[in-house]
mmCIF file with all atom_site columns, C-alpha atoms in Angstrom:
data_model
loop_
_atom_site.group_PDB
_atom_site.id
_atom_site.type_symbol
_atom_site.label_atom_id
_atom_site.label_alt_id
_atom_site.label_comp_id
_atom_site.label_asym_id
_atom_site.label_entity_id
_atom_site.label_seq_id
_atom_site.pdbx_PDB_ins_code
_atom_site.Cartn_x
_atom_site.Cartn_y
_atom_site.Cartn_z
_atom_site.occupancy
_atom_site.B_iso_or_equiv
_atom_site.pdbx_formal_charge
_atom_site.auth_seq_id
_atom_site.auth_comp_id
_atom_site.auth_asym_id
_atom_site.auth_atom_id
_atom_site.pdbx_PDB_model_num
ATOM 1   C CA . MET A 1 1   ? 26.868 45.293 10.007  1.00 65.00 ? 1   MET A CA 1
ATOM 2   C CA . PRO A 1 2   ? 27.721 48.017 12.506  1.00 67.00 ? 2   PRO A CA 1
ATOM 3   C CA . GLY A 1 3   ? 28.475 45.064 14.986  1.00 71.00 ? 3   GLY A CA 1
ATOM 4   C CA . GLN A 1 4   ? 30.652 43.245 12.829  1.00 74.00 ? 4   GLN A CA 1
ATOM 5   C CA . LEU A 1 5   ? 32.258 46.885 11.721  1.00 77.00 ? 5   LEU A CA 1
ATOM 6   C CA . GLN A 1 6   ? 33.091 47.548 15.696  1.00 75.00 ? 6   GLN A CA 1
ATOM 7   C CA . HIS A 1 7   ? 34.324 44.106 16.200  1.00 74.00 ? 7   HIS A CA 1
ATOM 8   C CA . GLU A 1 8   ? 36.440 43.176 13.403  1.00 79.00 ? 8   GLU A CA 1
ATOM 9   C CA . TYR A 1 9   ? 38.003 46.834 12.675  1.00 79.00 ? 9   TYR A CA 1
ATOM 10  C CA . ILE A 1 10  ? 37.521 49.619 15.214  1.00 79.00 ? 10  ILE A CA 1
ATOM 11  C CA . SER A 1 11  ? 37.879 48.009 18.010  1.00 82.00 ? 11  SER A CA 1
ATOM 12  C CA . LYS A 1 12  ? 41.255 46.625 16.727  1.00 86.00 ? 12  LYS A CA 1
ATOM 13  C CA . GLY A 1 13  ? 42.322 49.936 15.113  1.00 83.00 ? 13  GLY A CA 1
ATOM 14  C CA . ARG A 1 14  ? 41.871 48.222 11.485  1.00 83.00 ? 14  ARG A CA 1
ATOM 15  C CA . THR A 1 15  ? 40.839 50.542 8.564   1.00 82.00 ? 15  THR A CA 1
ATOM 16  C CA . ILE A 1 16  ? 37.095 49.830 7.644   1.00 82.00 ? 16  ILE A CA 1
ATOM 17  C CA . PRO A 1 17  ? 37.517 48.576 4.412   1.00 85.00 ? 17  PRO A CA 1
ATOM 18  C CA . ASP A 1 18  ? 34.655 49.900 1.607   1.00 85.00 ? 18  ASP A CA 1
ATOM 19  C CA . LEU A 1 19  ? 33.212 46.292 1.250   1.00 85.00 ? 19  LEU A CA 1
ATOM 20  C CA . ILE A 1 20  ? 33.180 43.468 3.911   1.00 84.00 ? 20  ILE A CA 1
ATOM 21  C CA . GLN A 1 21  ? 32.090 40.221 3.701   1.00 82.00 ? 21  GLN A CA 1
ATOM 22  C CA . ARG A 1 22  ? 28.388 39.642 4.506   1.00 76.00 ? 22  ARG A CA 1
ATOM 23  C CA . ALA A 1 23  ? 27.565 38.895 7.963   1.00 69.00 ? 23  ALA A CA 1
ATOM 24  C CA . GLN A 1 24  ? 27.233 35.274 9.141   1.00 55.00 ? 24  GLN A CA 1
ATOM 25  C CA . ILE A 1 25  ? 23.614 36.745 10.167  1.00 53.00 ? 25  ILE A CA 1
ATOM 26  C CA . ASP A 1 26  ? 20.182 37.335 9.055   1.00 55.00 ? 26  ASP A CA 1
ATOM 27  C CA . ASN A 1 27  ? 20.204 40.571 7.689   1.00 58.00 ? 27  ASN A CA 1
ATOM 28  C CA . ASP A 1 28  ? 16.352 40.115 7.591   1.00 60.00 ? 28  ASP A CA 1
ATOM 29  C CA . LEU A 1 29  ? 14.994 39.187 10.904  1.00 57.00 ? 29  LEU A CA 1
ATOM 30  C CA . THR A 1 30  ? 11.269 39.921 10.510  1.00 63.00 ? 30  THR A CA 1
ATOM 31  C CA . GLY A 1 31  ? 11.053 38.841 6.700   1.00 77.00 ? 31  GLY A CA 1
ATOM 32  C CA . THR A 1 32  ? 10.221 42.336 5.887   1.00 81.00 ? 32  THR A CA 1
ATOM 33  C CA . GLN A 1 33  ? 12.069 41.522 2.375   1.00 80.00 ? 33  GLN A CA 1
ATOM 34  C CA . GLU A 1 34  ? 10.417 38.724 1.715   1.00 83.00 ? 34  GLU A CA 1
ATOM 35  C CA . TYR A 1 35  ? 7.392  40.098 2.519   1.00 88.00 ? 35  TYR A CA 1
ATOM 36  C CA . MET A 1 36  ? 7.430  42.886 0.104   1.00 88.00 ? 36  MET A CA 1
ATOM 37  C CA . LYS A 1 37  ? 8.759  40.964 -2.722  1.00 88.00 ? 37  LYS A CA 1
ATOM 38  C CA . SER A 1 38  ? 5.412  39.123 -2.117  1.00 90.00 ? 38  SER A CA 1
ATOM 39  C CA . PHE A 1 39  ? 3.143  41.920 -2.741  1.00 90.00 ? 39  PHE A CA 1
ATOM 40  C CA . SER A 1 40  ? 1.257  41.747 -6.470  1.00 92.00 ? 40  SER A CA 1
ATOM 41  C CA . TYR A 1 41  ? 2.471  45.086 -7.554  1.00 92.00 ? 41  TYR A CA 1
ATOM 42  C CA . PRO A 1 42  ? 0.396  46.759 -10.387 1.00 92.00 ? 42  PRO A CA 1
ATOM 43  C CA . PRO A 1 43  ? 2.297  47.143 -14.076 1.00 86.00 ? 43  PRO A CA 1
ATOM 44  C CA . ASN A 1 44  ? 5.253  48.810 -13.730 1.00 77.00 ? 44  ASN A CA 1
ATOM 45  C CA . VAL A 1 45  ? 5.624  48.883 -9.942  1.00 84.00 ? 45  VAL A CA 1
ATOM 46  C CA . SER A 1 46  ? 8.115  46.693 -8.173  1.00 83.00 ? 46  SER A CA 1
ATOM 47  C CA . PHE A 1 47  ? 10.011 46.322 -4.636  1.00 87.00 ? 47  PHE A CA 1
ATOM 48  C CA . ARG A 1 48  ? 13.836 47.557 -4.452  1.00 87.00 ? 48  ARG A CA 1
ATOM 49  C CA . SER A 1 49  ? 15.619 46.293 -1.476  1.00 87.00 ? 49  SER A CA 1
ATOM 50  C CA . VAL A 1 50  ? 18.351 48.259 0.332   1.00 87.00 ? 50  VAL A CA 1
ATOM 51  C CA . ASP A 1 51  ? 20.219 45.023 1.032   1.00 84.00 ? 51  ASP A CA 1
ATOM 52  C CA . GLU A 1 52  ? 20.202 44.032 -3.092  1.00 87.00 ? 52  GLU A CA 1
ATOM 53  C CA . ILE A 1 53  ? 21.610 47.739 -3.421  1.00 91.00 ? 53  ILE A CA 1
ATOM 54  C CA . LEU A 1 54  ? 24.315 47.982 -0.749  1.00 89.00 ? 54  LEU A CA 1
ATOM 55  C CA . CYS A 1 55  ? 25.472 44.069 -1.040  1.00 88.00 ? 55  CYS A CA 1
ATOM 56  C CA . LYS A 1 56  ? 26.617 42.183 -4.087  1.00 88.00 ? 56  LYS A CA 1
ATOM 57  C CA . ASN A 1 57  ? 28.224 38.641 -4.499  1.00 88.00 ? 57  ASN A CA 1
ATOM 58  C CA . ASN A 1 58  ? 28.418 38.362 -0.685  1.00 84.00 ? 58  ASN A CA 1
ATOM 59  C CA . THR A 1 59  ? 29.991 41.509 0.190   1.00 88.00 ? 59  THR A CA 1
ATOM 60  C CA . CYS A 1 60  ? 28.553 44.742 1.134   1.00 87.00 ? 60  CYS A CA 1
ATOM 61  C CA . ARG A 1 61  ? 29.106 48.300 1.072   1.00 90.00 ? 61  ARG A CA 1
ATOM 62  C CA . THR A 1 62  ? 30.004 49.608 4.453   1.00 88.00 ? 62  THR A CA 1
ATOM 63  C CA . THR A 1 63  ? 31.020 53.852 3.288   1.00 90.00 ? 63  THR A CA 1
ATOM 64  C CA . VAL A 1 64  ? 30.626 55.716 0.829   1.00 91.00 ? 64  VAL A CA 1
ATOM 65  C CA . GLY A 1 65  ? 33.851 57.929 1.011   1.00 88.00 ? 65  GLY A CA 1
ATOM 66  C CA . PRO A 1 66  ? 37.277 58.066 3.157   1.00 84.00 ? 66  PRO A CA 1
ATOM 67  C CA . ASN A 1 67  ? 35.838 59.979 6.031   1.00 84.00 ? 67  ASN A CA 1
ATOM 68  C CA . LEU A 1 68  ? 34.431 57.199 8.939   1.00 78.00 ? 68  LEU A CA 1
ATOM 69  C CA . ALA A 1 69  ? 33.135 60.138 10.849  1.00 80.00 ? 69  ALA A CA 1
ATOM 70  C CA . THR A 1 70  ? 30.667 61.130 7.604   1.00 87.00 ? 70  THR A CA 1
ATOM 71  C CA . ASP A 1 71  ? 30.753 58.319 5.161   1.00 89.00 ? 71  ASP A CA 1
ATOM 72  C CA . LEU A 1 72  ? 29.614 55.042 7.202   1.00 89.00 ? 72  LEU A CA 1
ATOM 73  C CA . VAL A 1 73  ? 26.384 53.724 5.166   1.00 90.00 ? 73  VAL A CA 1
ATOM 74  C CA . VAL A 1 74  ? 24.638 52.124 7.805   1.00 85.00 ? 74  VAL A CA 1
ATOM 75  C CA . TRP A 1 75  ? 24.149 53.596 11.745  1.00 77.00 ? 75  TRP A CA 1
ATOM 76  C CA . ASP A 1 76  ? 22.553 50.199 12.644  1.00 74.00 ? 76  ASP A CA 1
ATOM 77  C CA . TYR A 1 77  ? 20.564 47.046 11.962  1.00 71.00 ? 77  TYR A CA 1
ATOM 78  C CA . GLY A 1 78  ? 17.555 49.107 9.702   1.00 74.00 ? 78  GLY A CA 1
ATOM 79  C CA . HIS A 1 79  ? 19.320 52.303 9.990   1.00 83.00 ? 79  HIS A CA 1
ATOM 80  C CA . VAL A 1 80  ? 21.081 54.428 7.122   1.00 88.00 ? 80  VAL A CA 1
ATOM 81  C CA . THR A 1 81  ? 22.941 57.343 7.894   1.00 91.00 ? 81  THR A CA 1
ATOM 82  C CA . GLU A 1 82  ? 22.458 60.901 6.020   1.00 94.00 ? 82  GLU A CA 1
ATOM 83  C CA . SER A 1 83  ? 25.559 59.478 3.754   1.00 94.00 ? 83  SER A CA 1
ATOM 84  C CA . GLY A 1 84  ? 23.561 56.539 3.028   1.00 94.00 ? 84  GLY A CA 1
ATOM 85  C CA . ALA A 1 85  ? 20.433 58.335 2.306   1.00 95.00 ? 85  ALA A CA 1
ATOM 86  C CA . LEU A 1 86  ? 22.591 60.230 -0.616  1.00 96.00 ? 86  LEU A CA 1
ATOM 87  C CA . PHE A 1 87  ? 23.976 57.279 -1.620  1.00 96.00 ? 87  PHE A CA 1
ATOM 88  C CA . LEU A 1 88  ? 20.721 54.794 -1.361  1.00 96.00 ? 88  LEU A CA 1
ATOM 89  C CA . SER A 1 89  ? 18.692 57.804 -3.323  1.00 96.00 ? 89  SER A CA 1
ATOM 90  C CA . LYS A 1 90  ? 20.919 58.471 -6.033  1.00 96.00 ? 90  LYS A CA 1
ATOM 91  C CA . ILE A 1 91  ? 20.502 55.051 -7.137  1.00 95.00 ? 91  ILE A CA 1
ATOM 92  C CA . ILE A 1 92  ? 16.957 54.728 -6.488  1.00 94.00 ? 92  ILE A CA 1
ATOM 93  C CA . PHE A 1 93  ? 16.258 58.225 -8.678  1.00 94.00 ? 93  PHE A CA 1
ATOM 94  C CA . LYS A 1 94  ? 18.505 56.736 -11.545 1.00 94.00 ? 94  LYS A CA 1
ATOM 95  C CA . ASP A 1 95  ? 15.985 53.877 -11.211 1.00 90.00 ? 95  ASP A CA 1
ATOM 96  C CA . ILE A 1 96  ? 13.227 56.041 -11.833 1.00 89.00 ? 96  ILE A CA 1
ATOM 97  C CA . GLU A 1 97  ? 14.439 58.397 -14.384 1.00 92.00 ? 97  GLU A CA 1
ATOM 98  C CA . ASP A 1 98  ? 15.318 55.077 -16.021 1.00 88.00 ? 98  ASP A CA 1
ATOM 99  C CA . LEU A 1 99  ? 12.061 53.679 -15.883 1.00 83.00 ? 99  LEU A CA 1
ATOM 100 C CA . ILE A 1 100 ? 10.539 57.130 -17.093 1.00 86.00 ? 100 ILE A CA 1
ATOM 101 C CA . SER A 1 101 ? 12.575 57.065 -19.929 1.00 86.00 ? 101 SER A CA 1
ATOM 102 C CA . ASP A 1 102 ? 11.529 54.047 -21.660 1.00 71.00 ? 102 ASP A CA 1
#
């Protein structure tokens, strides 16, 4: 996604939207997500894909706020920014709280 943002928006002086069309590239070149999904997890344990959290209906979140300097979600393939980590952790912790309360 960072390359797509640079090419389509930053280099052209365009505002980066909150969501963009999923890049037409494989975001998981090493197959890590499929590998992690293939494990036989114990009951009440599951794999949660960052890609599935950030991308829905063929669009992916780019920012978590209006400030480009502090609100980008990803730094490069495989690395989220501090803002991205905070955004993801809130969702993941909510999932954990929901599981515990059931």
